[in-house]
Amino acid sequence: MHLLETQTVCQRFGSFRALNDVNLCVAPRCVHALIGPNGAGKSSLMNVLAGAVAPASGKVLFKDRDVTAMPVHRRALLGIGRSYQVVKLFEGLTCQQVAEIAVQRDLPSWRWLMTSSRAHIQAKARALLESAGLAVYADVETNTLAHGIQKRLEIALAVANDAQLLLLDEPMAGLTAHERVELATLIRSLAQRSAVVFVEHDMDMVMSLADRISVLHNGELIAEGTPDEIRADETVQRIYLHRERHDA
């Protein structure tokens, strides 16, 4: 059974075709990487999956439901989470306060004011921070956190309401080697209950973290498989070898 599926998705920007008949399948509780050279269509596909933009043609299915025309906030209610730079959105708030906002966003507004609900929200927010190893930072303002801690907070908030699918665009960017290991551990932990689709340029991290890998090139999905299968794929080798020679 597929949790997420795209059917012949195309995306155009004027005369430029960013995505061309992309058929992607993501299984439940799978860590699925999207890789490819710059301009391959990775970000365009992530935006289509999240609902930030609608495809020019084709369909997006989530749990066999057609969500092609659904905007981001409606997909979030169905269980699709995406990380954002929360420090810019909530500067001056503590991690606990931001977590409380995240866990109550699906509640009716009248429940926010109930004492019993407030206690439940605070406890749920603390549990969320603990699940990401961030409880020690509960009373720390988000804008004072180290970059790696901010990343972990962003990802934790994206699954605050039990999201079944998490979309991450270059989660390892700007992190130290130690921070990358910590974030990879968090992603693997989240995959016990949620599927994770991520874009990443660090091939060592992709190969060690992903269960499945899809390769995009010039807007087309040219290969899909396990890390070992992708390593052995001659088309993928040729594209990346050509890029390395070009960059050199």
Tab-separated table of N, CA and C in Angstrom, residues 96-208:
chain	number	residue	atom	x	y	z
A	96	GLN	N	9.068	25.801	24.519
A	96	GLN	CA	7.812	25.311	25.087
A	96	GLN	C	6.622	26.063	24.506
A	97	GLN	N	6.727	27.383	24.400
A	97	GLN	CA	5.625	28.181	23.867
A	97	GLN	C	5.342	27.842	22.407
A	98	VAL	N	6.400	27.682	21.629
A	98	VAL	CA	6.231	27.338	20.217
A	98	VAL	C	5.622	25.944	20.080
A	99	ALA	N	6.065	25.016	20.917
A	99	ALA	CA	5.509	23.663	20.877
A	99	ALA	C	4.032	23.666	21.249
A	100	GLU	N	3.634	24.513	22.197
A	100	GLU	CA	2.221	24.610	22.570
A	100	GLU	C	1.383	25.128	21.406
A	101	ILE	N	1.907	26.096	20.679
A	101	ILE	CA	1.201	26.594	19.495
A	101	ILE	C	1.017	25.472	18.486
A	102	ALA	N	2.063	24.683	18.306
A	102	ALA	CA	2.018	23.618	17.302
A	102	ALA	C	1.009	22.532	17.661
A	103	VAL	N	0.974	22.105	18.919
A	103	VAL	CA	0.106	20.980	19.283
A	103	VAL	C	-1.362	21.372	19.376
A	104	GLN	N	-1.659	22.681	19.491
A	104	GLN	CA	-3.057	23.080	19.610
A	104	GLN	C	-3.635	23.642	18.319
A	105	ARG	N	-2.872	23.615	17.232
A	105	ARG	CA	-3.339	24.290	16.026
A	105	ARG	C	-4.567	23.630	15.412
A	106	ASP	N	-4.813	22.353	15.731
A	106	ASP	CA	-5.985	21.675	15.185
A	106	ASP	C	-7.181	21.695	16.133
A	107	LEU	N	-7.023	22.294	17.321
A	107	LEU	CA	-8.116	22.327	18.284
A	107	LEU	C	-9.083	23.460	17.984
A	108	PRO	N	-10.383	23.297	18.304
A	108	PRO	CA	-11.323	24.422	18.217
A	108	PRO	C	-10.866	25.533	19.146
A	109	SER	N	-11.060	26.782	18.737
A	109	SER	CA	-10.538	27.917	19.503
A	109	SER	C	-11.070	27.957	20.923
A	110	TRP	N	-12.317	27.505	21.155
A	110	TRP	CA	-12.872	27.586	22.503
A	110	TRP	C	-12.163	26.661	23.481
A	111	ARG	N	-11.541	25.598	22.979
A	111	ARG	CA	-10.867	24.654	23.876
A	111	ARG	C	-9.548	25.209	24.401
A	112	TRP	N	-8.983	26.197	23.686
A	112	TRP	CA	-7.721	26.779	24.137
A	112	TRP	C	-7.869	27.421	25.519
A	113	LEU	N	-9.087	27.893	25.828
A	113	LEU	CA	-9.304	28.667	27.041
A	113	LEU	C	-9.656	27.797	28.240
A	114	MET	N	-9.935	26.526	28.044
A	114	MET	CA	-10.315	25.635	29.129
A	114	MET	C	-9.084	25.222	29.935
A	115	THR	N	-9.208	25.257	31.262
A	115	THR	CA	-8.083	24.908	32.123
A	115	THR	C	-7.590	23.491	31.851
A	116	SER	N	-8.522	22.548	31.701
A	116	SER	CA	-8.131	21.166	31.451
A	116	SER	C	-7.398	21.037	30.126
A	117	SER	N	-7.870	21.785	29.130
A	117	SER	CA	-7.221	21.738	27.823
A	117	SER	C	-5.836	22.363	27.886
A	118	ARG	N	-5.701	23.456	28.659
A	118	ARG	CA	-4.405	24.107	28.780
A	118	ARG	C	-3.377	23.141	29.378
A	119	ALA	N	-3.782	22.417	30.411
A	119	ALA	CA	-2.864	21.465	31.035
A	119	ALA	C	-2.493	20.359	30.054
A	120	HIS	N	-3.469	19.912	29.290
A	120	HIS	CA	-3.214	18.865	28.293
A	120	HIS	C	-2.262	19.370	27.218
A	121	ILE	N	-2.476	20.604	26.766
A	121	ILE	CA	-1.625	21.198	25.734
A	121	ILE	C	-0.187	21.332	26.230
A	122	GLN	N	-0.027	21.811	27.458
A	122	GLN	CA	1.315	21.968	28.014
A	122	GLN	C	2.033	20.623	28.134
A	123	ALA	N	1.295	19.604	28.566
A	123	ALA	CA	1.898	18.279	28.700
A	123	ALA	C	2.254	17.690	27.341
A	124	LYS	N	1.378	17.887	26.374
A	124	LYS	CA	1.637	17.361	25.033
A	124	LYS	C	2.831	18.070	24.400
A	125	ALA	N	2.944	19.381	24.642
A	125	ALA	CA	4.076	20.139	24.113
A	125	ALA	C	5.383	19.662	24.734
A	126	ARG	N	5.368	19.422	26.041
A	126	ARG	CA	6.576	18.933	26.706
A	126	ARG	C	6.960	17.544	26.185
A	127	ALA	N	5.962	16.695	25.954
A	127	ALA	CA	6.236	15.361	25.411
A	127	ALA	C	6.833	15.452	24.009
A	128	LEU	N	6.361	16.418	23.232
A	128	LEU	CA	6.898	16.621	21.886
A	128	LEU	C	8.373	16.996	21.947
A	129	LEU	N	8.716	17.917	22.844
A	129	LEU	CA	10.114	18.316	22.998
A	129	LEU	C	10.967	17.143	23.478
A	130	GLU	N	10.436	16.361	24.396
A	130	GLU	CA	11.177	15.202	24.898
A	130	GLU	C	11.441	14.186	23.791
A	131	SER	N	10.470	14.011	22.896
A	131	SER	CA	10.628	13.031	21.819
A	131	SER	C	11.756	13.406	20.865
A	132	ALA	N	12.065	14.695	20.795
A	132	ALA	CA	13.141	15.165	19.926
A	132	ALA	C	14.418	15.468	20.699
A	133	GLY	N	14.449	15.108	21.984
A	133	GLY	CA	15.621	15.377	22.807
A	133	GLY	C	15.815	16.850	23.104
A	134	LEU	N	14.709	17.598	23.175
A	134	LEU	CA	14.791	19.050	23.324
A	134	LEU	C	14.191	19.556	24.633
A	135	ALA	N	13.837	18.670	25.550
A	135	ALA	CA	13.194	19.095	26.790
A	135	ALA	C	14.071	20.059	27.584
A	136	VAL	N	15.382	19.875	27.511
A	136	VAL	CA	16.302	20.734	28.247
A	136	VAL	C	16.250	22.175	27.743
A	137	TYR	N	15.741	22.384	26.529
A	137	TYR	CA	15.660	23.725	25.945
A	137	TYR	C	14.259	24.329	26.055
A	138	ALA	N	13.387	23.737	26.854
A	138	ALA	CA	11.987	24.161	26.908
A	138	ALA	C	11.824	25.649	27.199
A	139	ASP	N	12.637	26.192	28.088
A	139	ASP	CA	12.493	27.595	28.492
A	139	ASP	C	13.463	28.528	27.771
A	140	VAL	N	14.103	28.023	26.739
A	140	VAL	CA	15.067	28.818	25.967
A	140	VAL	C	14.366	29.418	24.754
A	141	GLU	N	14.628	30.703	24.481
A	141	GLU	CA	14.030	31.347	23.310
A	141	GLU	C	14.599	30.734	22.033
A	142	THR	N	13.734	30.509	21.073
A	142	THR	CA	14.134	29.790	19.860
A	142	THR	C	15.238	30.498	19.090
A	143	ASN	N	15.242	31.827	19.113
A	143	ASN	CA	16.232	32.555	18.320
A	143	ASN	C	17.635	32.498	18.921
A	144	THR	N	17.775	31.956	20.139
A	144	THR	CA	19.095	31.832	20.763
A	144	THR	C	19.671	30.425	20.614
A	145	LEU	N	18.928	29.515	20.013
A	145	LEU	CA	19.380	28.132	19.867
A	145	LEU	C	20.450	28.009	18.795
A	146	ALA	N	21.330	27.041	18.964
A	146	ALA	CA	22.288	26.704	17.910
A	146	ALA	C	21.527	26.203	16.692
A	147	HIS	N	22.156	26.338	15.524
A	147	HIS	CA	21.475	26.015	14.268
A	147	HIS	C	20.972	24.570	14.239
A	148	GLY	N	21.780	23.642	14.720
A	148	GLY	CA	21.374	22.244	14.708
A	148	GLY	C	20.174	21.977	15.598
A	149	ILE	N	20.105	22.662	16.743
A	149	ILE	CA	18.963	22.518	17.641
A	149	ILE	C	17.717	23.115	17.001
A	150	GLN	N	17.877	24.239	16.314
A	150	GLN	CA	16.748	24.841	15.607
A	150	GLN	C	16.169	23.876	14.579
A	151	LYS	N	17.039	23.195	13.860
A	151	LYS	CA	16.585	22.236	12.848
A	151	LYS	C	15.764	21.119	13.488
A	152	ARG	N	16.252	20.603	14.606
A	152	ARG	CA	15.526	19.533	15.286
A	152	ARG	C	14.172	20.017	15.776
A	153	LEU	N	14.115	21.256	16.239
A	153	LEU	CA	12.844	21.826	16.686
A	153	LEU	C	11.873	21.961	15.516
A	154	GLU	N	12.366	22.456	14.387
A	154	GLU	CA	11.516	22.623	13.208
A	154	GLU	C	10.884	21.301	12.788
A	155	ILE	N	11.686	20.249	12.802
A	155	ILE	CA	11.185	18.940	12.381
A	155	ILE	C	10.195	18.389	13.399
A	156	ALA	N	10.491	18.563	14.685
A	156	ALA	CA	9.560	18.102	15.715
A	156	ALA	C	8.211	18.800	15.592
A	157	LEU	N	8.220	20.096	15.330
A	157	LEU	CA	6.971	20.843	15.201
A	157	LEU	C	6.162	20.377	13.999
A	158	ALA	N	6.852	19.948	12.950
A	158	ALA	CA	6.159	19.519	11.732
A	158	ALA	C	5.329	18.261	11.955
A	159	VAL	N	5.694	17.463	12.972
A	159	VAL	CA	4.931	16.239	13.259
A	159	VAL	C	4.174	16.359	14.581
A	160	ALA	N	3.934	17.594	15.018
A	160	ALA	CA	3.321	17.828	16.325
A	160	ALA	C	1.951	17.187	16.457
A	161	ASN	N	1.200	17.113	15.372
A	161	ASN	CA	-0.152	16.564	15.417
A	161	ASN	C	-0.232	15.217	14.706
A	162	ASP	N	0.782	14.401	14.985
A	162	ASP	CA	0.801	13.019	14.490
A	162	ASP	C	0.747	12.933	12.974
A	163	ALA	N	1.534	13.766	12.305
A	163	ALA	CA	1.606	13.713	10.842
A	163	ALA	C	2.082	12.333	10.402
A	164	GLN	N	1.471	11.823	9.350
A	164	GLN	CA	1.853	10.515	8.818
A	164	GLN	C	2.896	10.626	7.712
A	165	LEU	N	3.091	11.851	7.218
A	165	LEU	CA	4.086	12.105	6.174
A	165	LEU	C	4.797	13.406	6.484
A	166	LEU	N	6.121	13.374	6.486
A	166	LEU	CA	6.934	14.550	6.776
A	166	LEU	C	7.793	14.880	5.567
A	167	LEU	N	7.725	16.130	5.108
A	167	LEU	CA	8.491	16.596	3.956
A	167	LEU	C	9.615	17.509	4.439
A	168	LEU	N	10.855	17.179	4.080
A	168	LEU	CA	12.021	17.940	4.522
A	168	LEU	C	12.866	18.332	3.321
A	169	ASP	N	13.114	19.618	3.164
A	169	ASP	CA	13.916	20.116	2.045
A	169	ASP	C	15.304	20.484	2.557
A	170	GLU	N	16.294	19.668	2.217
A	170	GLU	CA	17.690	19.853	2.624
A	170	GLU	C	17.832	20.049	4.138
A	171	PRO	N	17.392	19.091	4.932
A	171	PRO	CA	17.444	19.247	6.389
A	171	PRO	C	18.855	19.336	6.957
A	172	MET	N	19.858	18.815	6.238
A	172	MET	CA	21.222	18.797	6.763
A	172	MET	C	22.019	20.052	6.417
A	173	ALA	N	21.445	20.954	5.649
A	173	ALA	CA	22.175	22.141	5.191
A	173	ALA	C	22.669	22.976	6.369
A	174	GLY	N	23.954	23.297	6.357
A	174	GLY	CA	24.529	24.180	7.363
A	174	GLY	C	24.843	23.534	8.699
A	175	LEU	N	24.672	22.214	8.811
A	175	LEU	CA	24.910	21.538	10.082
A	175	LEU	C	26.337	21.007	10.167
A	176	THR	N	26.843	20.915	11.390
A	176	THR	CA	28.138	20.286	11.617
A	176	THR	C	27.981	18.767	11.487
A	177	ALA	N	29.100	18.070	11.445
A	177	ALA	CA	29.053	16.610	11.333
A	177	ALA	C	28.295	15.994	12.506
A	178	HIS	N	28.539	16.509	13.705
A	178	HIS	CA	27.849	15.991	14.890
A	178	HIS	C	26.356	16.281	14.819
A	179	GLU	N	25.990	17.480	14.394
A	179	GLU	CA	24.577	17.836	14.285
A	179	GLU	C	23.863	16.988	13.236
A	180	ARG	N	24.572	16.645	12.161
A	180	ARG	CA	23.978	15.789	11.126
A	180	ARG	C	23.648	14.407	11.682
A	181	VAL	N	24.552	13.877	12.480
A	181	VAL	CA	24.309	12.564	13.082
A	181	VAL	C	23.098	12.623	14.008
A	182	GLU	N	23.003	13.682	14.804
A	182	GLU	CA	21.870	13.832	15.717
A	182	GLU	C	20.556	13.958	14.950
A	183	LEU	N	20.566	14.730	13.861
A	183	LEU	CA	19.346	14.919	13.085
A	183	LEU	C	18.954	13.633	12.364
A	184	ALA	N	19.934	12.910	11.863
A	184	ALA	CA	19.649	11.629	11.209
A	184	ALA	C	19.014	10.652	12.196
A	185	THR	N	19.489	10.660	13.431
A	185	THR	CA	18.909	9.804	14.467
A	185	THR	C	17.459	10.179	14.728
A	186	LEU	N	17.169	11.483	14.762
A	186	LEU	CA	15.797	11.950	14.962
A	186	LEU	C	14.903	11.522	13.803
A	187	ILE	N	15.379	11.688	12.577
A	187	ILE	CA	14.585	11.313	11.402
A	187	ILE	C	14.289	9.819	11.412
A	188	ARG	N	15.290	9.016	11.733
A	188	ARG	CA	15.078	7.570	11.789
A	188	ARG	C	14.071	7.213	12.875
A	189	SER	N	14.108	7.932	13.998
A	189	SER	CA	13.139	7.699	15.069
A	189	SER	C	11.725	8.056	14.617
A	190	LEU	N	11.591	9.182	13.925
A	190	LEU	CA	10.274	9.607	13.441
A	190	LEU	C	9.702	8.617	12.439
A	191	ALA	N	10.573	7.965	11.687
A	191	ALA	CA	10.122	7.025	10.658
A	191	ALA	C	9.490	5.769	11.246
A	192	GLN	N	9.560	5.598	12.547
A	192	GLN	CA	8.874	4.473	13.173
A	192	GLN	C	7.365	4.660	13.132
A	193	ARG	N	6.923	5.928	12.959
A	193	ARG	CA	5.484	6.178	12.896
A	193	ARG	C	5.072	7.017	11.689
A	194	SER	N	6.023	7.676	11.029
A	194	SER	CA	5.706	8.554	9.902
A	194	SER	C	6.641	8.267	8.733
A	195	ALA	N	6.126	8.407	7.525
A	195	ALA	CA	7.005	8.376	6.355
A	195	ALA	C	7.727	9.714	6.254
A	196	VAL	N	8.949	9.695	5.764
A	196	VAL	CA	9.743	10.911	5.605
A	196	VAL	C	10.236	10.985	4.165
A	197	VAL	N	9.937	12.093	3.495
A	197	VAL	CA	10.482	12.366	2.168
A	197	VAL	C	11.423	13.550	2.316
A	198	PHE	N	12.683	13.384	1.895
A	198	PHE	CA	13.626	14.479	2.069
A	198	PHE	C	14.502	14.669	0.842
A	199	VAL	N	14.860	15.931	0.613
A	199	VAL	CA	15.810	16.311	-0.429
A	199	VAL	C	17.148	16.545	0.247
A	200	GLU	N	18.209	15.976	-0.306
A	200	GLU	CA	19.521	16.133	0.316
A	200	GLU	C	20.618	15.981	-0.730
A	201	HIS	N	21.681	16.808	-0.599
A	201	HIS	CA	22.815	16.751	-1.519
A	201	HIS	C	23.979	15.927	-0.973
A	202	ASP	N	23.971	15.655	0.331
A	202	ASP	CA	25.028	14.859	0.949
A	202	ASP	C	24.754	13.385	0.647
A	203	MET	N	25.466	12.832	-0.334
A	203	MET	CA	25.190	11.469	-0.773
A	203	MET	C	25.533	10.424	0.286
A	204	ASP	N	26.546	10.672	1.095
A	204	ASP	CA	26.861	9.735	2.173
A	204	ASP	C	25.689	9.638	3.147
A	205	MET	N	25.093	10.796	3.473
A	205	MET	CA	23.946	10.810	4.375
A	205	MET	C	22.740	10.137	3.736
A	206	VAL	N	22.511	10.418	2.456
A	206	VAL	CA	21.390	9.799	1.744
A	206	VAL	C	21.512	8.282	1.769
A	207	MET	N	22.690	7.784	1.435
A	207	MET	CA	22.886	6.343	1.335
A	207	MET	C	22.773	5.645	2.687
A	208	SER	N	23.123	6.333	3.754
A	208	SER	CA	23.063	5.718	5.080
A	208	SER	C	21.687	5.843	5.722
